[in-house]
Structure formats: structure tokens, C-alpha cells
Tab-separated table of C-alpha atoms in Angstrom:
chain	number	residue	atom	x	y	z
S	1	MET	CA	198.741	-41.290	133.920
S	2	ASP	CA	201.020	-42.045	130.975
S	3	SER	CA	198.128	-41.492	128.563
S	4	LEU	CA	197.832	-37.906	129.814
S	5	GLN	CA	201.458	-37.095	129.008
S	6	ASP	CA	202.911	-35.606	125.832
S	7	TRP	CA	199.772	-34.393	124.063
S	8	GLY	CA	201.689	-31.784	122.103
S	9	MET	CA	202.763	-34.066	119.255
S	10	PHE	CA	199.310	-35.636	119.030
S	11	ALA	CA	197.711	-32.195	118.788
S	12	HIS	CA	200.274	-31.063	116.214
S	13	ILE	CA	199.244	-33.957	113.968
S	14	SER	CA	195.573	-34.499	114.836
S	15	ILE	CA	194.315	-30.913	114.615
S	16	PRO	CA	195.554	-30.329	111.025
S	17	GLY	CA	194.283	-33.812	110.144
S	18	MET	CA	190.873	-32.913	111.517
S	19	LEU	CA	190.918	-29.668	109.545
S	20	MET	CA	191.744	-31.587	106.346
S	21	LEU	CA	188.529	-33.553	106.758
S	22	CYS	CA	186.380	-30.710	108.090
S	23	MET	CA	187.331	-28.100	105.501
S	24	GLU	CA	186.319	-30.450	102.716
S	25	TRP	CA	183.099	-31.328	104.527
S	26	TRP	CA	182.294	-27.673	105.250
S	27	GLY	CA	182.836	-26.823	101.598
S	28	PHE	CA	180.111	-29.293	100.611
S	29	GLU	CA	177.767	-28.000	103.313
S	30	ILE	CA	178.210	-24.429	102.101
S	31	GLY	CA	177.310	-25.647	98.630
S	32	VAL	CA	174.096	-27.201	99.976
S	33	PHE	CA	173.022	-23.938	101.591
S	34	LEU	CA	173.814	-21.931	98.471
S	35	THR	CA	172.085	-24.396	96.165
S	36	GLY	CA	168.927	-23.979	98.224
S	37	LEU	CA	168.774	-20.384	97.004
S	38	LEU	CA	168.434	-21.636	93.424
S	39	GLY	CA	165.259	-23.576	94.117
S	40	THR	CA	164.005	-26.812	95.562
S	41	THR	CA	164.762	-28.867	92.460
S	42	GLU	CA	168.438	-27.868	92.496
S	43	LEU	CA	168.569	-28.485	96.226
S	44	GLY	CA	167.061	-31.928	95.791
S	45	ALA	CA	169.548	-32.824	93.048
S	46	GLN	CA	172.392	-31.545	95.188
S	47	SER	CA	171.247	-33.722	98.081
S	48	VAL	CA	171.062	-36.810	95.872
S	49	LEU	CA	174.528	-36.183	94.425
S	50	LEU	CA	175.984	-35.724	97.892
S	51	GLN	CA	174.359	-38.965	99.030
S	52	ILE	CA	175.893	-40.815	96.073
S	53	ASN	CA	179.255	-39.180	96.721
S	54	SER	CA	179.138	-40.012	100.448
S	55	LEU	CA	178.148	-43.604	99.722
S	56	TRP	CA	180.985	-44.178	97.264
S	57	PHE	CA	183.529	-42.205	99.298
S	58	GLN	CA	183.528	-44.905	101.981
S	59	VAL	CA	185.669	-47.060	99.665
S	60	PRO	CA	188.450	-44.474	99.049
S	61	LEU	CA	188.241	-43.440	102.692
S	62	GLY	CA	188.907	-47.000	103.844
S	63	ILE	CA	191.898	-47.274	101.505
S	64	GLN	CA	193.148	-43.900	102.722
S	65	ILE	CA	192.979	-44.949	106.377
S	66	SER	CA	194.670	-48.300	105.743
S	67	THR	CA	197.369	-46.567	103.675
S	68	SER	CA	198.144	-44.042	106.399
S	69	ILE	CA	198.332	-46.773	109.053
S	70	CYS	CA	200.589	-49.029	106.965
S	71	ILE	CA	202.928	-46.213	105.983
S	72	GLY	CA	203.143	-44.969	109.558
S	73	GLN	CA	203.995	-48.430	110.863
S	74	LEU	CA	206.549	-49.078	108.129
S	75	LEU	CA	208.249	-45.747	108.684
S	76	GLY	CA	208.349	-46.375	112.407
S	77	ALA	CA	209.970	-49.750	111.729
S	78	GLY	CA	212.558	-48.126	109.469
S	79	ASP	CA	211.285	-49.826	106.308
S	80	GLU	CA	211.490	-46.966	103.835
S	81	MET	CA	211.156	-49.227	100.781
S	82	GLY	CA	207.997	-50.823	102.186
S	83	ALA	CA	206.484	-47.406	102.873
S	84	LYS	CA	207.361	-46.202	99.380
S	85	THR	CA	205.858	-49.320	97.800
S	86	THR	CA	202.694	-48.969	99.881
S	87	ALA	CA	202.292	-45.356	98.784
S	88	ARG	CA	202.622	-46.224	95.102
S	89	LEU	CA	200.336	-49.227	95.420
S	90	SER	CA	197.614	-47.191	97.132
S	91	ILE	CA	197.528	-44.703	94.261
S	92	VAL	CA	197.353	-47.470	91.656
S	93	ILE	CA	194.586	-49.283	93.544
S	94	MET	CA	192.626	-46.066	93.932
S	95	ILE	CA	192.847	-45.297	90.219
S	96	VAL	CA	191.677	-48.796	89.275
S	97	ILE	CA	188.828	-48.799	91.801
S	98	SER	CA	187.663	-45.329	90.744
S	99	LEU	CA	186.849	-46.755	87.318
S	100	PHE	CA	184.023	-48.805	88.844
S	101	PRO	CA	181.667	-45.874	89.618
S	102	LEU	CA	182.361	-44.465	86.167
S	103	VAL	CA	181.032	-47.656	84.573
S	104	VAL	CA	178.035	-47.764	86.932
S	105	PHE	CA	177.142	-44.133	86.279
S	106	LEU	CA	177.412	-44.577	82.519
S	107	LEU	CA	175.189	-47.645	82.545
S	108	PHE	CA	172.625	-46.396	85.061
S	109	GLN	CA	172.839	-42.640	84.677
S	110	TYR	CA	169.069	-42.209	84.409
S	111	GLN	CA	168.032	-44.990	86.794
S	112	LEU	CA	170.382	-44.433	89.727
S	113	PRO	CA	168.775	-41.173	90.983
S	114	TYR	CA	165.450	-42.953	91.531
S	115	ILE	CA	167.056	-44.962	94.333
S	116	PHE	CA	167.135	-41.729	96.326
S	117	THR	CA	164.076	-39.856	95.077
S	118	ASN	CA	160.875	-40.426	93.128
S	119	VAL	CA	160.515	-36.795	92.004
S	120	SER	CA	161.089	-36.778	88.247
S	121	GLU	CA	162.428	-33.195	88.111
S	122	VAL	CA	165.054	-33.939	90.747
S	123	ALA	CA	166.017	-37.225	89.090
S	124	ALA	CA	166.359	-35.558	85.685
S	125	LEU	CA	168.596	-32.787	87.009
S	126	THR	CA	170.670	-35.313	88.918
S	127	SER	CA	171.187	-37.329	85.734
S	128	GLU	CA	172.381	-34.199	83.936
S	129	LEU	CA	174.944	-33.483	86.656
S	130	MET	CA	176.244	-37.022	87.005
S	131	PRO	CA	178.781	-36.782	84.118
S	132	ILE	CA	180.450	-33.933	86.006
S	133	MET	CA	180.430	-36.054	89.122
S	134	MET	CA	182.169	-38.894	87.266
S	135	ILE	CA	185.177	-36.656	86.638
S	136	PHE	CA	184.946	-35.381	90.208
S	137	LEU	CA	185.036	-38.879	91.732
S	138	PHE	CA	187.992	-39.997	89.626
S	139	PHE	CA	190.277	-37.162	90.712
S	140	ASP	CA	188.857	-37.229	94.219
S	141	ALA	CA	190.060	-40.833	94.514
S	142	ILE	CA	193.604	-39.866	93.495
S	143	ALA	CA	193.617	-36.920	95.887
S	144	THR	CA	192.276	-39.143	98.681
S	145	ALA	CA	195.103	-41.649	98.181
S	146	CYS	CA	197.666	-38.851	98.299
S	147	LYS	CA	196.082	-37.483	101.476
S	148	GLY	CA	196.464	-40.905	103.048
S	149	ILE	CA	200.183	-40.754	102.272
S	150	LEU	CA	200.378	-37.327	103.885
S	151	TYR	CA	198.609	-38.701	106.958
S	152	GLY	CA	201.059	-41.584	107.185
S	153	THR	CA	204.101	-39.331	106.897
S	154	GLY	CA	202.809	-36.810	109.427
S	155	ARG	CA	202.455	-33.926	106.964
S	156	GLN	CA	198.887	-32.990	107.787
S	157	VAL	CA	199.798	-29.311	107.995
S	158	TYR	CA	200.654	-29.240	104.284
S	159	GLY	CA	197.366	-30.921	103.444
S	160	ALA	CA	195.344	-28.545	105.611
S	161	VAL	CA	196.931	-25.490	104.002
S	162	LEU	CA	196.362	-26.880	100.507
S	163	LEU	CA	192.717	-27.728	101.185
S	164	PHE	CA	192.050	-24.297	102.658
S	165	ILE	CA	193.516	-22.577	99.608
S	166	SER	CA	191.852	-24.870	97.079
S	167	TYR	CA	188.385	-24.828	98.625
S	168	TYR	CA	188.023	-21.387	100.193
S	169	LEU	CA	190.273	-19.283	97.986
S	170	LEU	CA	189.625	-21.011	94.652
S	171	ALA	CA	186.670	-23.423	94.453
S	172	LEU	CA	184.012	-21.483	96.350
S	173	PRO	CA	184.967	-18.004	95.030
S	174	ILE	CA	184.755	-19.432	91.505
S	175	GLY	CA	181.760	-21.722	92.037
S	176	ILE	CA	179.476	-19.144	93.667
S	177	PRO	CA	179.553	-16.700	90.716
S	178	LEU	CA	179.063	-19.620	88.333
S	179	MET	CA	175.979	-20.645	90.303
S	180	PHE	CA	174.258	-17.287	90.474
S	181	LEU	CA	175.634	-15.242	87.577
S	182	THR	CA	175.653	-17.777	84.746
S	183	TRP	CA	173.279	-20.242	83.159
S	184	LEU	CA	175.221	-23.144	84.716
S	185	ARG	CA	173.451	-22.772	88.084
S	186	SER	CA	174.182	-25.845	90.256
S	187	ALA	CA	176.409	-27.292	87.527
S	188	GLY	CA	178.724	-24.321	88.060
S	189	TYR	CA	179.270	-25.389	91.647
S	190	TRP	CA	180.177	-28.932	90.610
S	191	TRP	CA	182.485	-27.738	87.855
S	192	ALA	CA	184.289	-25.575	90.408
S	193	LEU	CA	184.622	-28.542	92.775
S	194	THR	CA	185.850	-30.740	89.936
S	195	GLY	CA	188.499	-28.208	88.913
S	196	ASN	CA	189.475	-27.960	92.559
S	197	LEU	CA	189.924	-31.742	92.807
S	198	ILE	CA	191.964	-31.854	89.595
S	199	LEU	CA	194.289	-29.193	91.003
S	200	GLN	CA	194.477	-30.997	94.348
S	201	ALA	CA	195.271	-34.332	92.721
S	202	ILE	CA	198.072	-32.845	90.614
S	203	ILE	CA	199.677	-30.947	93.495
S	204	LEU	CA	199.349	-33.783	95.999
S	205	PHE	CA	200.703	-36.315	93.515
S	206	CYS	CA	203.743	-34.110	92.882
S	207	VAL	CA	204.273	-33.701	96.638
S	208	VAL	CA	204.083	-37.411	97.478
S	209	SER	CA	206.141	-38.438	94.433
S	210	ARG	CA	208.977	-36.226	95.655
S	211	THR	CA	208.859	-37.589	99.206
S	212	ASN	CA	212.257	-38.147	100.792
S	213	TRP	CA	211.515	-41.517	102.382
S	214	PRO	CA	214.769	-41.887	104.382
S	215	TYR	CA	214.062	-38.520	105.943
S	216	GLN	CA	210.492	-39.559	106.710
S	217	VAL	CA	211.824	-42.683	108.482
S	218	VAL	CA	213.866	-40.499	110.808
S	219	LYS	CA	211.014	-38.046	111.379
S	220	ALA	CA	208.522	-40.822	112.124
S	221	GLN	CA	210.781	-42.373	114.725
S	222	GLU	CA	211.486	-38.993	116.248
S	223	ARG	CA	207.751	-38.270	116.506
S	224	ALA	CA	207.245	-41.638	118.169
S	225	GLY	CA	209.567	-40.459	120.917
S	226	VAL	CA	211.590	-43.655	120.973
S	227	ILE	CA	214.785	-42.602	119.244
S	228	GLY	CA	217.091	-39.668	119.018
S	229	GLU	CA	220.149	-38.896	116.975
S	230	LEU	CA	223.665	-38.729	118.298
S	231	PHE	CA	226.447	-37.920	115.829
S	232	LEU	CA	229.780	-39.514	116.681
S	233	HIS	CA	233.178	-38.683	115.214
S	234	GLU	CA	235.263	-41.753	114.503
S	235	ASP	CA	238.477	-39.778	114.633
S	236	LYS	CA	237.631	-38.614	118.168
S	237	LEU	CA	236.769	-42.051	119.542
S	238	GLU	CA	239.141	-44.269	121.404
S	239	ALA	CA	239.544	-47.870	120.304
S	240	GLY	CA	237.437	-49.181	123.154
S	241	GLU	CA	234.686	-46.696	122.399
S	242	LYS	CA	234.663	-47.754	118.733
S	243	ASP	CA	234.243	-51.384	119.679
S	244	GLU	CA	231.446	-50.485	122.095
S	245	ARG	CA	229.738	-48.375	119.447
S	246	LYS	CA	229.925	-51.211	116.920
S	247	GLY	CA	228.367	-53.532	119.461
S	248	LEU	CA	225.516	-51.135	120.141
S	249	LEU	CA	224.748	-50.404	116.515
S	250	SER	CA	223.262	-53.327	114.625
S	251	ASN	CA	222.698	-53.319	110.886
S	252	SER	CA	219.035	-52.448	111.393
S	253	GLN	CA	220.051	-49.415	113.447
S	254	LYS	CA	222.350	-47.882	110.878
S	255	PRO	CA	221.042	-44.783	109.124
S	256	PRO	CA	219.257	-45.402	105.840
S	257	MET	CA	220.643	-44.185	102.534
S	258	GLY	CA	219.940	-40.532	102.045
S	259	LEU	CA	220.094	-39.649	105.738
S	260	TYR	CA	223.167	-37.518	105.189
S	261	GLU	CA	221.347	-35.509	102.534
S	262	CYS	CA	218.499	-34.973	105.013
S	263	ARG	CA	220.942	-33.805	107.666
S	264	SER	CA	223.439	-32.165	105.331
S	265	HIS	CA	223.700	-29.061	107.476
S	266	LEU	CA	224.971	-31.262	110.304
S	267	SER	CA	226.965	-33.903	108.463
S	268	MET	CA	228.963	-31.708	106.098
S	269	SER	CA	231.485	-30.977	108.832
S	270	LEU	CA	231.814	-34.615	109.873
S	271	SER	CA	234.565	-36.758	108.377
S	272	ALA	CA	233.087	-40.153	109.282
S	273	THR	CA	229.666	-40.095	110.840
S	274	GLU	CA	227.266	-42.676	112.153
S	275	VAL	CA	223.968	-42.262	113.908
S	276	LYS	CA	223.414	-43.887	117.256
S	277	ARG	CA	219.787	-44.167	118.248
S	278	ILE	CA	218.991	-43.924	121.897
S	279	ILE	CA	215.835	-43.933	123.943
S	280	VAL	CA	214.476	-40.453	124.466
S	281	MET	CA	212.659	-39.921	127.721
S	282	GLU	CA	210.923	-36.550	127.767
S	283	ASP	CA	210.243	-34.697	130.969
S	284	LYS	CA	206.907	-35.778	132.352
S	285	LEU	CA	204.316	-33.391	133.664
S	286	SER	CA	203.738	-33.336	137.380
S	287	THR	CA	200.392	-34.405	138.798
S	288	SER	CA	199.292	-30.809	139.355
S	289	GLN	CA	200.263	-29.854	135.788
S	290	VAL	CA	198.335	-32.812	134.382
S	291	ILE	CA	195.241	-31.901	136.375
S	292	PHE	CA	195.380	-28.252	135.313
S	293	ARG	CA	196.181	-28.736	131.610
S	294	ARG	CA	193.988	-31.744	130.901
S	295	GLY	CA	191.227	-30.382	133.110
S	296	PHE	CA	191.246	-27.202	131.057
S	297	VAL	CA	190.740	-29.276	127.895
S	298	VAL	CA	187.855	-31.161	129.507
S	299	VAL	CA	186.176	-27.888	130.510
S	300	ILE	CA	186.430	-26.596	126.933
S	301	MET	CA	184.884	-29.801	125.587
S	302	ILE	CA	182.006	-29.546	128.064
S	303	LEU	CA	181.390	-25.921	127.059
S	304	VAL	CA	181.337	-26.861	123.362
S	305	LEU	CA	178.840	-29.645	124.109
S	306	ALA	CA	176.701	-27.283	126.173
S	307	ALA	CA	176.726	-24.708	123.356
S	308	GLY	CA	175.582	-27.351	120.873
S	309	VAL	CA	172.769	-28.550	123.131
S	310	ALA	CA	171.664	-24.977	123.807
S	311	GLY	CA	171.619	-24.207	120.104
S	312	HIS	CA	169.545	-27.299	119.420
S	313	LEU	CA	167.015	-26.378	122.088
S	314	LEU	CA	166.785	-22.645	121.382
S	315	VAL	CA	166.883	-22.552	117.566
S	316	THR	CA	163.589	-23.484	115.911
S	317	VAL	CA	163.868	-25.024	112.451
S	318	PRO	CA	160.973	-23.978	110.177
S	319	PRO	CA	158.925	-26.870	108.794
S	320	SER	CA	159.571	-27.926	105.218
S	321	THR	CA	156.874	-26.975	102.712
S	322	SER	CA	158.374	-28.632	99.640
S	323	TYR	CA	158.640	-32.218	98.525
S	324	ALA	CA	161.178	-31.634	95.781
S	325	ASN	CA	164.188	-32.174	97.991
S	326	SER	CA	162.895	-35.234	99.811
S	327	THR	CA	161.854	-38.800	99.131
S	328	THR	CA	158.220	-38.145	99.936
S	329	ALA	CA	155.369	-39.104	97.649
S	330	ILE	CA	153.560	-35.963	96.598
S	331	HIS	CA	150.335	-37.746	95.801
S	332	ARG	CA	149.873	-39.161	99.288
S	333	GLY	CA	152.266	-37.246	101.564
S	334	LEU	CA	153.897	-40.379	103.036
S	335	PRO	CA	157.574	-41.324	103.047
S	336	VAL	CA	158.607	-43.556	100.185
S	337	GLN	CA	160.923	-46.453	101.095
S	338	THR	CA	163.435	-45.731	98.341
S	339	THR	CA	166.472	-44.621	100.306
S	340	ILE	CA	169.518	-46.783	100.782
S	341	SER	CA	168.832	-47.027	104.520
S	342	ALA	CA	165.369	-48.335	103.834
S	343	LEU	CA	166.579	-50.921	101.345
S	344	ILE	CA	169.140	-52.392	103.733
């Protein structure tokens, strides 16, 4: 039953984190639909570029996940310097690693698209767009590292707000007119995404570089629900109470440097202040409350699943009549084993 308690903090962190991933993903999917209006060749090139991007993104994504886990654990352990070092190291590693696809794309700019398609028009357009994608991937790697730091420090809400503004208020409103009203066509969409990633990388880097790590240590341990803060006045303590307090507070339990700045509104009125960390036991839900609240969540999940199944069964997808956006041989109408999944 303990696993069904205290879902509020998990939801407060997980839902914005999910939106950070989904809003970026949805932005790419919208681009696929819009590119289809330009023609099958543009749609095919867009599909190939997204496949290349998805394939390479697994490397920054793995570093992002490991960074968020390490920072979260270090903050929970009170190691602010370790968390700060991990954050800096993740950005440096991401920058160095992002140079690898740049070299590969420069050397194999005209050969790489044929791994995903054998249609010459699609491969040629993909090769033309790959220089834009090189810039995109470089700044995407930096932004991904910074997002991992936000994940680790529990600031997913800031990331979700930034991604919503950058994608849906800037990138798409700028990219769509560039696609349909200028000669750039699909390149306009990628230039808009690239500008979006440059802006994201700059803003996120400024945010994480100004992180107050002592404050994040306190916040992480508060979110974990294992500590609280109790401010004690030395001048109001008896001698016996002082000795007891000194016995309870070890060196590892003393507040980190900068804690007073983080709690200035509380500590300004204190002459000599220390923080005593105690176990915080939140009120648990009763059995009936658990059944009602968690059962309600289960019902919603079942309804969402049922809606998805119903949509799959009731919506008929028209058959494809073009080979330009697939890896199918036009001269014989059979699938060509040139995709990454087929080569593995």
C-alpha cells in the first residue's frame, strides 16, 4: 500500500517531464504532416532526416538520463559539489560527442541517405538538408544536456514552459510560413527548428549555469520526504538542549554554504541559526481514499486505452500510392532491405 501513497509530488514532477518530451515529439510530427503537403519527395526527405535524428538522439538521450539520475542522487545525498561537477561534465561530454555526427555527415553527406532510401530524388534532397541538420544536432545536444540537469534538479516545469514557447509560439509559427510562402520549402521548417534549438540551448545554459546548488540540495531532500527544516535559536536554548542539539547534528547534517541566502527571508531575523533535519512523516491516505483516488486514475487510463483501440479500429487509413517516401523499389514493387532495422 505504501506505493499508492503520496502521488502528488510524483505527478508534479513527472507530468511536466512528460510534456517536455511530448511537446518536442509533437512538434516533429506536425512538421511531418505539413511537409506532406509539399509533395512526396519532401515528405520522403523529411522521413529520412527524422530517422537519422532519432537514431543519433539515442546517444544524447542516454547521457541526459544518466545525468538526471546522478544529479538527483547527489543532491539527495547532500553532495552539491558532486552535482555541480556532474552538470558541467555532462555539457562538456555532450559538446565533444556532438562533433562525431558532424564529421560523419561531412564525409558521407551524399552516401548516408541511401541507407534509408533508394529513391534518388529523396536522397538528393536529404543531402541538401543535411548541413542544416548538422547545426541542429549540435545545439540539440547542448539543450539535451541542460534538460537532463533540469530533470535532476526537479525543475521540469521550467523546461515544459520553455519548450512550449519555443516550439509552438516561435518555431512552428515561423517555420510554417517559410515552408509554404518562400522558396525554402522543407528547408524553412528545418531552419526554424534549428533557430529554436539555438535559442533553447542559450536559455537553458544560462539557467543551469546560474543554478543555486545549495538550495537544490535542500529542495531535493524535501521532495524526497525524508527531511524537514527546523530553525533553532541558540540564545533561546538551555545548556542541556544545546548539548543535545550538537549530538544530533553531525557535520554531514549541517546546512551547506549558501543555505542562508536561499532562506534569507527566514534567517535574517535569526542571530545564530542552525538547521536540524528530522524525518517527515506525511499523513497517509486511508484505505477507502486510496481505492477511490487510485481507482479513478485506473479508470481514466482504461478509457484512454479504449479510445485508442476504437480509433484504430474505426479509422481507415488510405493506401499509399507513392514510392517516394518509402524504401520500396519502384521497378519491382518489393521492399528493399536498406533500412537500419533490416541491416541489423
